[in-house]
């Protein structure tokens, strides 16, 4: 490209750069802007443009009073979908949503001033609407050859992710500060009711809820008493006795299983009778946290809103922490009261002892009480003691919460019970104690077991405890559950990868859809011209065969664009109620003929398999594509199996699928399989492992786009030398009865000849050929190259019988022209001809759609249908 540019001009060497923007600036039509041709640019402008295109930092040059934009590759990434449209535009026109802000920038910069903003928030439209964008912005004047400010240099560094991360950190820190304050408040009292009263008040005020309450369960497991509550102004107290069953099956199931009950709007999330129970006490939204001891629901703490409320992760996390700490404080208060009673008895028994013995005993007692209270009050860590052989000798509330054992169940047992069988057999518990005995401490992360057999990721520390003489007397062991921390990190990495893949596929899809549209227009010109030539009788047989070959090639090109539109999710779909066993059964002859005699096809469908909702033609094409891929993977023959299962999908289980029930249609082969790298790219458009001329690389792309367009997904599994399994996830149909799978499409009749038809297309060649096809059918044709010209002709010729218009036209689109024409002539038959796959949503009813490229027969049928429907 640079050699070609150099032949044109030797004044653009300052733009030579491997990046995209140097080339774009070099070929841009600057004569249409206030800057004029590149050859006339001042040296100062040339130098600054050379500087920015070589900079890795996002930089944009705003030149002249209008702020004409020139920027580098890094800024083009920041600009998103606005690139390259904004190159060469005045900055206020390029970013209209912040025009006033940029006007101020230009005013200050051209006056010789500078501006700097840190983490500055602006609302920008970079793709599909306004979004909050935080940036570090630095603006400096750029001086021209005459020494006066001629432009403004802007350094734009986006900080959106950092700002959001800081906000999340601030929220977490605020929650921790609140919990620390709550601990200080509740630690000052030994009365359980005072602890819970302070807790409900502080939580209610901090979260801004309507009610915060706590309750004790009855022995029967159903009745419970709300002993105390805090209520906001306007909310009644809900203290009293209730039946848990009255609040619905969801409440009973969740709370008795030790799981939180989370309801954002009981009017829609629970049964009507349960919702009425909630609403009778002035509650619409609820988080209720249970306390389960020894397998039985003992108590509950809850927050409520009068109105529906979407609970945040922060609110749920806070309630978990508060509930755990509250119960620990209540137990601590009970323990402290018991210890005080014991201490009183001991003092009564030892009143006769010497004063020094009494004082020492009291001091020792206080020290022991404080230590026990300190350890017992910790719920985030399991803290317990081991003797020199590894036998558990003490147990705190945190250990009970994390590992599930009560003190009575675990004290006296060996701590190796927390290890998995394989680690016990490998001697890991003994090795940990030996290291702590030798080095004084053992620390590691690993998998541990709870009482119920479930695994969790644990951070473990074992410290050796020695007496004053240095003799080992036991070990102090501290365990922390770090599963949530590691799972959160893994979830973040999965989310980032999914976002990257989604953005990549969306960008490729948009490009593919646009290419397909332009290709359809080119095919339209070729096909219509060939059909008209084919009708001339003067050609010899060889010429006729050549014309037929060309027509077949245009049909193959049209099929290819349909695949491209399918991948781009821009095809027109007609979803139907489809029974998969009937569909596959009807395709067996076609499949066997397409795959050849060396392959065997097996099908397995449950008798009660529900129907699916899909476009039958696209589903058949997708199934045929997958079967052909399976055939190509087994050149020596084999078995292809086709089966379907009804499956329940949870959130995040299958990429891109909403939770719910689906039918998974699977095509499996016994072929060579794919490695992980090939599998990751299998659905990318134009990617193929087949030889040259043996595949377009659009088969799986079409299946992927079709599945997503109907609300499903494509999922691939493959193993080298084992085979490949392609799963199409299809939504279950909600229709009452299936439609016929193999009914023929209604065909339009022969249009009456001699109609007065207005044809509108901005492409002169397509306009001419369409008019020629219509005239060959015996119609009288008026031509218009724009929407405005067409409206003028409609006004001047009231005898126009039909309007045929293109969709994508400059100035006035086809749908806009249709709206204007319908306002004047509501009953005018109209045909919309478009190279895009989908019909615009704003064209209204009673409209014939004619997809490009179309032949004379399709055009004739469309004219007949349009007249019939409007008649």
PDB file of C-alpha atoms in Angstrom, residues 520-746:
ATOM      1  CA  UNK A 520     -26.505  -9.901  -2.517  1.00  0.00           C
ATOM      2  CA  UNK A 521     -26.707  -6.591  -4.426  1.00  0.00           C
ATOM      3  CA  UNK A 522     -23.898  -7.711  -6.767  1.00  0.00           C
ATOM      4  CA  UNK A 523     -25.552 -11.101  -7.314  1.00  0.00           C
ATOM      5  CA  UNK A 524     -28.855  -9.309  -8.032  1.00  0.00           C
ATOM      6  CA  UNK A 525     -27.290  -7.429 -10.950  1.00  0.00           C
ATOM      7  CA  UNK A 526     -25.659 -10.580 -12.365  1.00  0.00           C
ATOM      8  CA  UNK A 527     -28.703 -12.855 -11.969  1.00  0.00           C
ATOM      9  CA  UNK A 528     -31.229 -10.452 -13.471  1.00  0.00           C
ATOM     10  CA  UNK A 529     -28.961  -9.730 -16.434  1.00  0.00           C
ATOM     11  CA  UNK A 530     -28.330 -13.429 -17.065  1.00  0.00           C
ATOM     12  CA  UNK A 531     -32.040 -14.268 -16.910  1.00  0.00           C
ATOM     13  CA  UNK A 532     -32.855 -11.616 -19.489  1.00  0.00           C
ATOM     14  CA  UNK A 533     -30.039 -12.826 -21.762  1.00  0.00           C
ATOM     15  CA  UNK A 534     -31.186 -16.450 -21.302  1.00  0.00           C
ATOM     16  CA  UNK A 535     -34.610 -15.602 -22.726  1.00  0.00           C
ATOM     17  CA  UNK A 536     -33.154 -14.446 -26.041  1.00  0.00           C
ATOM     18  CA  UNK A 537     -33.534 -17.198 -28.679  1.00  0.00           C
ATOM     19  CA  UNK A 538     -30.493 -16.247 -30.774  1.00  0.00           C
ATOM     20  CA  UNK A 539     -27.832 -18.037 -28.672  1.00  0.00           C
ATOM     21  CA  UNK A 540     -26.215 -21.278 -29.772  1.00  0.00           C
ATOM     22  CA  UNK A 541     -26.363 -24.322 -27.412  1.00  0.00           C
ATOM     23  CA  UNK A 542     -22.868 -23.794 -26.014  1.00  0.00           C
ATOM     24  CA  UNK A 543     -23.636 -20.168 -25.103  1.00  0.00           C
ATOM     25  CA  UNK A 544     -26.900 -21.303 -23.500  1.00  0.00           C
ATOM     26  CA  UNK A 545     -25.011 -23.841 -21.372  1.00  0.00           C
ATOM     27  CA  UNK A 546     -22.536 -21.158 -20.302  1.00  0.00           C
ATOM     28  CA  UNK A 547     -25.415 -18.885 -19.265  1.00  0.00           C
ATOM     29  CA  UNK A 548     -26.991 -21.752 -17.293  1.00  0.00           C
ATOM     30  CA  UNK A 549     -23.686 -22.360 -15.528  1.00  0.00           C
ATOM     31  CA  UNK A 550     -23.482 -18.691 -14.617  1.00  0.00           C
ATOM     32  CA  UNK A 551     -27.037 -18.756 -13.233  1.00  0.00           C
ATOM     33  CA  UNK A 552     -26.170 -21.821 -11.122  1.00  0.00           C
ATOM     34  CA  UNK A 553     -23.120 -19.958  -9.793  1.00  0.00           C
ATOM     35  CA  UNK A 554     -25.296 -17.015  -8.720  1.00  0.00           C
ATOM     36  CA  UNK A 555     -27.615 -19.440  -6.909  1.00  0.00           C
ATOM     37  CA  UNK A 556     -24.612 -20.921  -5.072  1.00  0.00           C
ATOM     38  CA  UNK A 557     -23.476 -17.403  -4.203  1.00  0.00           C
ATOM     39  CA  UNK A 558     -26.953 -16.614  -2.831  1.00  0.00           C
ATOM     40  CA  UNK A 559     -26.827 -19.741  -0.680  1.00  0.00           C
ATOM     41  CA  UNK A 560     -23.444 -18.649   0.646  1.00  0.00           C
ATOM     42  CA  UNK A 561     -24.789 -15.221   1.631  1.00  0.00           C
ATOM     43  CA  UNK A 562     -27.676 -16.925   3.448  1.00  0.00           C
ATOM     44  CA  UNK A 563     -25.112 -18.778   5.534  1.00  0.00           C
ATOM     45  CA  UNK A 564     -23.299 -15.536   6.224  1.00  0.00           C
ATOM     46  CA  UNK A 565     -26.585 -13.892   7.281  1.00  0.00           C
ATOM     47  CA  UNK A 566     -27.354 -16.888   9.477  1.00  0.00           C
ATOM     48  CA  UNK A 567     -24.041 -16.504  11.294  1.00  0.00           C
ATOM     49  CA  UNK A 568     -24.647 -12.745  11.645  1.00  0.00           C
ATOM     50  CA  UNK A 569     -28.153 -13.503  13.054  1.00  0.00           C
ATOM     51  CA  UNK A 570     -29.729 -11.252  10.422  1.00  0.00           C
ATOM     52  CA  UNK A 571     -31.830 -13.816   8.571  1.00  0.00           C
ATOM     53  CA  UNK A 572     -35.624 -13.880   8.538  1.00  0.00           C
ATOM     54  CA  UNK A 573     -36.854 -16.721  10.768  1.00  0.00           C
ATOM     55  CA  UNK A 574     -40.349 -18.252  10.999  1.00  0.00           C
ATOM     56  CA  UNK A 575     -40.465 -20.262  14.224  1.00  0.00           C
ATOM     57  CA  UNK A 576     -42.767 -23.274  14.328  1.00  0.00           C
ATOM     58  CA  UNK A 577     -43.850 -26.055  16.692  1.00  0.00           C
ATOM     59  CA  UNK A 578     -41.528 -28.927  15.611  1.00  0.00           C
ATOM     60  CA  UNK A 579     -41.452 -32.566  16.722  1.00  0.00           C
ATOM     61  CA  UNK A 580     -37.811 -33.616  16.334  1.00  0.00           C
ATOM     62  CA  UNK A 581     -38.441 -37.372  15.765  1.00  0.00           C
ATOM     63  CA  UNK A 582     -40.800 -36.502  12.876  1.00  0.00           C
ATOM     64  CA  UNK A 583     -38.369 -33.953  11.415  1.00  0.00           C
ATOM     65  CA  UNK A 584     -35.344 -36.287  11.539  1.00  0.00           C
ATOM     66  CA  UNK A 585     -37.416 -39.187  10.227  1.00  0.00           C
ATOM     67  CA  UNK A 586     -38.506 -37.103   7.253  1.00  0.00           C
ATOM     68  CA  UNK A 587     -34.848 -36.218   6.532  1.00  0.00           C
ATOM     69  CA  UNK A 588     -33.427 -39.761   6.702  1.00  0.00           C
ATOM     70  CA  UNK A 589     -33.519 -40.358   2.947  1.00  0.00           C
ATOM     71  CA  UNK A 590     -31.835 -36.995   2.289  1.00  0.00           C
ATOM     72  CA  UNK A 591     -29.234 -37.639   4.999  1.00  0.00           C
ATOM     73  CA  UNK A 592     -28.394 -41.141   3.798  1.00  0.00           C
ATOM     74  CA  UNK A 593     -28.103 -39.939   0.205  1.00  0.00           C
ATOM     75  CA  UNK A 594     -25.870 -37.000   1.272  1.00  0.00           C
ATOM     76  CA  UNK A 595     -23.630 -39.089   3.543  1.00  0.00           C
ATOM     77  CA  UNK A 596     -23.129 -42.131   1.340  1.00  0.00           C
ATOM     78  CA  UNK A 597     -23.494 -45.897   1.863  1.00  0.00           C
ATOM     79  CA  UNK A 598     -20.350 -46.324   4.022  1.00  0.00           C
ATOM     80  CA  UNK A 599     -21.941 -44.484   6.963  1.00  0.00           C
ATOM     81  CA  UNK A 600     -24.691 -45.747   9.273  1.00  0.00           C
ATOM     82  CA  UNK A 601     -27.145 -43.365  10.966  1.00  0.00           C
ATOM     83  CA  UNK A 602     -28.612 -44.158  14.397  1.00  0.00           C
ATOM     84  CA  UNK A 603     -31.385 -42.107  16.019  1.00  0.00           C
ATOM     85  CA  UNK A 604     -32.571 -42.137  19.633  1.00  0.00           C
ATOM     86  CA  UNK A 605     -35.525 -40.031  20.807  1.00  0.00           C
ATOM     87  CA  UNK A 606     -37.543 -40.405  24.047  1.00  0.00           C
ATOM     88  CA  UNK A 607     -41.215 -41.146  23.486  1.00  0.00           C
ATOM     89  CA  UNK A 608     -42.317 -38.148  25.563  1.00  0.00           C
ATOM     90  CA  UNK A 609     -39.867 -35.661  24.036  1.00  0.00           C
ATOM     91  CA  UNK A 610     -41.511 -32.181  23.956  1.00  0.00           C
ATOM     92  CA  UNK A 611     -41.695 -30.182  20.731  1.00  0.00           C
ATOM     93  CA  UNK A 612     -39.209 -27.376  20.062  1.00  0.00           C
ATOM     94  CA  UNK A 613     -39.673 -23.858  18.707  1.00  0.00           C
ATOM     95  CA  UNK A 614     -37.461 -23.144  15.670  1.00  0.00           C
ATOM     96  CA  UNK A 615     -37.389 -22.281  11.975  1.00  0.00           C
ATOM     97  CA  UNK A 616     -37.845 -25.658  10.301  1.00  0.00           C
ATOM     98  CA  UNK A 617     -35.823 -24.856   7.157  1.00  0.00           C
ATOM     99  CA  UNK A 618     -32.883 -23.491   9.129  1.00  0.00           C
ATOM    100  CA  UNK A 619     -33.024 -26.406  11.589  1.00  0.00           C
ATOM    101  CA  UNK A 620     -32.944 -28.926   8.726  1.00  0.00           C
ATOM    102  CA  UNK A 621     -29.998 -27.060   7.175  1.00  0.00           C
ATOM    103  CA  UNK A 622     -28.184 -27.007  10.535  1.00  0.00           C
ATOM    104  CA  UNK A 623     -28.747 -30.757  11.028  1.00  0.00           C
ATOM    105  CA  UNK A 624     -27.526 -31.491   7.502  1.00  0.00           C
ATOM    106  CA  UNK A 625     -24.406 -29.340   8.063  1.00  0.00           C
ATOM    107  CA  UNK A 626     -23.550 -31.207  11.272  1.00  0.00           C
ATOM    108  CA  UNK A 627     -24.114 -34.577   9.591  1.00  0.00           C
ATOM    109  CA  UNK A 628     -21.843 -33.646   6.648  1.00  0.00           C
ATOM    110  CA  UNK A 629     -19.140 -32.504   9.092  1.00  0.00           C
ATOM    111  CA  UNK A 630     -19.461 -35.856  10.870  1.00  0.00           C
ATOM    112  CA  UNK A 631     -19.130 -37.659   7.514  1.00  0.00           C
ATOM    113  CA  UNK A 632     -15.971 -35.714   6.625  1.00  0.00           C
ATOM    114  CA  UNK A 633     -14.464 -36.671  10.010  1.00  0.00           C
ATOM    115  CA  UNK A 634     -14.892 -40.395   9.188  1.00  0.00           C
ATOM    116  CA  UNK A 635     -13.434 -40.958   5.691  1.00  0.00           C
ATOM    117  CA  UNK A 636     -13.285 -44.722   6.327  1.00  0.00           C
ATOM    118  CA  UNK A 637     -16.907 -44.952   7.436  1.00  0.00           C
ATOM    119  CA  UNK A 638     -18.578 -45.381  10.806  1.00  0.00           C
ATOM    120  CA  UNK A 639     -21.734 -44.527  12.729  1.00  0.00           C
ATOM    121  CA  UNK A 640     -23.364 -41.123  13.114  1.00  0.00           C
ATOM    122  CA  UNK A 641     -25.808 -40.922  16.017  1.00  0.00           C
ATOM    123  CA  UNK A 642     -28.581 -38.335  16.334  1.00  0.00           C
ATOM    124  CA  UNK A 643     -30.392 -38.068  19.648  1.00  0.00           C
ATOM    125  CA  UNK A 644     -32.261 -35.537  21.778  1.00  0.00           C
ATOM    126  CA  UNK A 645     -32.820 -35.095  25.516  1.00  0.00           C
ATOM    127  CA  UNK A 646     -34.838 -32.705  27.637  1.00  0.00           C
ATOM    128  CA  UNK A 647     -32.420 -30.916  29.987  1.00  0.00           C
ATOM    129  CA  UNK A 648     -32.654 -28.342  32.782  1.00  0.00           C
ATOM    130  CA  UNK A 649     -30.102 -25.534  32.389  1.00  0.00           C
ATOM    131  CA  UNK A 650     -28.860 -23.559  35.377  1.00  0.00           C
ATOM    132  CA  UNK A 651     -27.426 -20.044  35.157  1.00  0.00           C
ATOM    133  CA  UNK A 652     -23.940 -20.117  33.630  1.00  0.00           C
ATOM    134  CA  UNK A 653     -24.072 -23.862  32.850  1.00  0.00           C
ATOM    135  CA  UNK A 654     -24.210 -23.409  29.048  1.00  0.00           C
ATOM    136  CA  UNK A 655     -22.680 -20.254  27.595  1.00  0.00           C
ATOM    137  CA  UNK A 656     -25.285 -17.690  26.531  1.00  0.00           C
ATOM    138  CA  UNK A 657     -28.348 -19.679  27.681  1.00  0.00           C
ATOM    139  CA  UNK A 658     -30.852 -18.262  30.144  1.00  0.00           C
ATOM    140  CA  UNK A 659     -31.888 -20.641  32.938  1.00  0.00           C
ATOM    141  CA  UNK A 660     -34.767 -22.960  32.018  1.00  0.00           C
ATOM    142  CA  UNK A 661     -35.657 -26.215  30.259  1.00  0.00           C
ATOM    143  CA  UNK A 662     -34.376 -26.973  26.744  1.00  0.00           C
ATOM    144  CA  UNK A 663     -34.096 -29.814  24.255  1.00  0.00           C
ATOM    145  CA  UNK A 664     -30.481 -30.763  23.493  1.00  0.00           C
ATOM    146  CA  UNK A 665     -30.224 -32.153  19.942  1.00  0.00           C
ATOM    147  CA  UNK A 666     -26.901 -33.996  19.517  1.00  0.00           C
ATOM    148  CA  UNK A 667     -25.064 -35.183  16.389  1.00  0.00           C
ATOM    149  CA  UNK A 668     -22.121 -37.441  17.340  1.00  0.00           C
ATOM    150  CA  UNK A 669     -19.464 -39.149  15.236  1.00  0.00           C
ATOM    151  CA  UNK A 670     -16.588 -41.576  15.792  1.00  0.00           C
ATOM    152  CA  UNK A 671     -14.123 -39.564  13.737  1.00  0.00           C
ATOM    153  CA  UNK A 672     -10.655 -38.077  14.198  1.00  0.00           C
ATOM    154  CA  UNK A 673     -11.850 -35.411  16.674  1.00  0.00           C
ATOM    155  CA  UNK A 674     -10.340 -31.971  17.304  1.00  0.00           C
ATOM    156  CA  UNK A 675      -7.745 -30.662  19.714  1.00  0.00           C
ATOM    157  CA  UNK A 676      -8.615 -27.850  22.129  1.00  0.00           C
ATOM    158  CA  UNK A 677      -7.157 -25.125  19.879  1.00  0.00           C
ATOM    159  CA  UNK A 678      -9.152 -26.245  16.828  1.00  0.00           C
ATOM    160  CA  UNK A 679     -12.316 -26.745  18.903  1.00  0.00           C
ATOM    161  CA  UNK A 680     -12.091 -23.168  20.234  1.00  0.00           C
ATOM    162  CA  UNK A 681     -12.172 -21.810  16.646  1.00  0.00           C
ATOM    163  CA  UNK A 682     -14.592 -24.347  15.142  1.00  0.00           C
ATOM    164  CA  UNK A 683     -17.558 -21.913  14.987  1.00  0.00           C
ATOM    165  CA  UNK A 684     -15.519 -18.947  13.731  1.00  0.00           C
ATOM    166  CA  UNK A 685     -16.654 -17.822  10.264  1.00  0.00           C
ATOM    167  CA  UNK A 686     -14.495 -18.956   7.333  1.00  0.00           C
ATOM    168  CA  UNK A 687     -12.418 -21.251   9.575  1.00  0.00           C
ATOM    169  CA  UNK A 688     -12.115 -24.750   8.126  1.00  0.00           C
ATOM    170  CA  UNK A 689      -9.778 -27.716   8.438  1.00  0.00           C
ATOM    171  CA  UNK A 690     -10.853 -29.070   5.063  1.00  0.00           C
ATOM    172  CA  UNK A 691      -8.779 -28.712   1.916  1.00  0.00           C
ATOM    173  CA  UNK A 692      -9.025 -25.836  -0.567  1.00  0.00           C
ATOM    174  CA  UNK A 693     -12.389 -25.918  -2.364  1.00  0.00           C
ATOM    175  CA  UNK A 694     -13.886 -28.461   0.058  1.00  0.00           C
ATOM    176  CA  UNK A 695     -15.581 -26.103   2.494  1.00  0.00           C
ATOM    177  CA  UNK A 696     -16.508 -22.464   3.050  1.00  0.00           C
ATOM    178  CA  UNK A 697     -15.931 -22.470   6.802  1.00  0.00           C
ATOM    179  CA  UNK A 698     -19.473 -21.165   7.327  1.00  0.00           C
ATOM    180  CA  UNK A 699     -21.300 -24.393   8.275  1.00  0.00           C
ATOM    181  CA  UNK A 700     -20.798 -24.254  12.045  1.00  0.00           C
ATOM    182  CA  UNK A 701     -20.942 -20.436  11.948  1.00  0.00           C
ATOM    183  CA  UNK A 702     -24.432 -20.698  10.433  1.00  0.00           C
ATOM    184  CA  UNK A 703     -25.528 -23.219  13.061  1.00  0.00           C
ATOM    185  CA  UNK A 704     -24.116 -20.990  15.821  1.00  0.00           C
ATOM    186  CA  UNK A 705     -25.910 -17.875  14.536  1.00  0.00           C
ATOM    187  CA  UNK A 706     -29.198 -19.707  13.941  1.00  0.00           C
ATOM    188  CA  UNK A 707     -29.178 -21.248  17.442  1.00  0.00           C
ATOM    189  CA  UNK A 708     -28.526 -17.909  19.123  1.00  0.00           C
ATOM    190  CA  UNK A 709     -31.203 -16.150  17.050  1.00  0.00           C
ATOM    191  CA  UNK A 710     -33.933 -18.533  18.279  1.00  0.00           C
ATOM    192  CA  UNK A 711     -32.805 -18.295  21.916  1.00  0.00           C
ATOM    193  CA  UNK A 712     -30.653 -21.442  21.959  1.00  0.00           C
ATOM    194  CA  UNK A 713     -26.949 -22.211  21.715  1.00  0.00           C
ATOM    195  CA  UNK A 714     -24.361 -24.362  19.927  1.00  0.00           C
ATOM    196  CA  UNK A 715     -22.061 -26.415  22.177  1.00  0.00           C
ATOM    197  CA  UNK A 716     -19.156 -28.530  20.877  1.00  0.00           C
ATOM    198  CA  UNK A 717     -17.261 -31.371  22.550  1.00  0.00           C
ATOM    199  CA  UNK A 718     -14.417 -33.289  20.922  1.00  0.00           C
ATOM    200  CA  UNK A 719     -11.575 -35.667  21.733  1.00  0.00           C
ATOM    201  CA  UNK A 720      -8.715 -36.674  19.449  1.00  0.00           C
ATOM    202  CA  UNK A 721      -9.307 -40.153  17.942  1.00  0.00           C
ATOM    203  CA  UNK A 722     -12.568 -40.481  19.923  1.00  0.00           C
ATOM    204  CA  UNK A 723     -14.954 -38.255  17.998  1.00  0.00           C
ATOM    205  CA  UNK A 724     -16.988 -35.067  18.152  1.00  0.00           C
ATOM    206  CA  UNK A 725     -20.382 -34.260  19.708  1.00  0.00           C
ATOM    207  CA  UNK A 726     -22.254 -31.192  18.453  1.00  0.00           C
ATOM    208  CA  UNK A 727     -25.149 -30.090  20.691  1.00  0.00           C
ATOM    209  CA  UNK A 728     -27.847 -27.673  19.501  1.00  0.00           C
ATOM    210  CA  UNK A 729     -29.794 -26.372  22.525  1.00  0.00           C
ATOM    211  CA  UNK A 730     -33.349 -25.592  21.355  1.00  0.00           C
ATOM    212  CA  UNK A 731     -36.103 -23.798  23.316  1.00  0.00           C
ATOM    213  CA  UNK A 732     -39.143 -25.916  24.134  1.00  0.00           C
ATOM    214  CA  UNK A 733     -42.246 -24.892  22.150  1.00  0.00           C
ATOM    215  CA  UNK A 734     -45.195 -23.389  24.049  1.00  0.00           C
ATOM    216  CA  UNK A 735     -47.645 -23.945  21.133  1.00  0.00           C
ATOM    217  CA  UNK A 736     -50.604 -26.296  21.636  1.00  0.00           C
ATOM    218  CA  UNK A 737     -50.375 -28.338  18.444  1.00  0.00           C
ATOM    219  CA  UNK A 738     -47.620 -29.000  15.906  1.00  0.00           C
ATOM    220  CA  UNK A 739     -47.703 -27.624  12.407  1.00  0.00           C
ATOM    221  CA  UNK A 740     -47.075 -29.761   9.348  1.00  0.00           C
ATOM    222  CA  UNK A 741     -43.354 -30.261   8.826  1.00  0.00           C
ATOM    223  CA  UNK A 742     -43.396 -30.711   5.100  1.00  0.00           C
ATOM    224  CA  UNK A 743     -46.149 -28.447   3.829  1.00  0.00           C
ATOM    225  CA  UNK A 744     -45.220 -26.486   0.731  1.00  0.00           C
ATOM    226  CA  UNK A 745     -44.930 -22.749   0.840  1.00  0.00           C
ATOM    227  CA  UNK A 746     -47.767 -20.826  -0.695  1.00  0.00           C
TER     228      UNK A 746
END
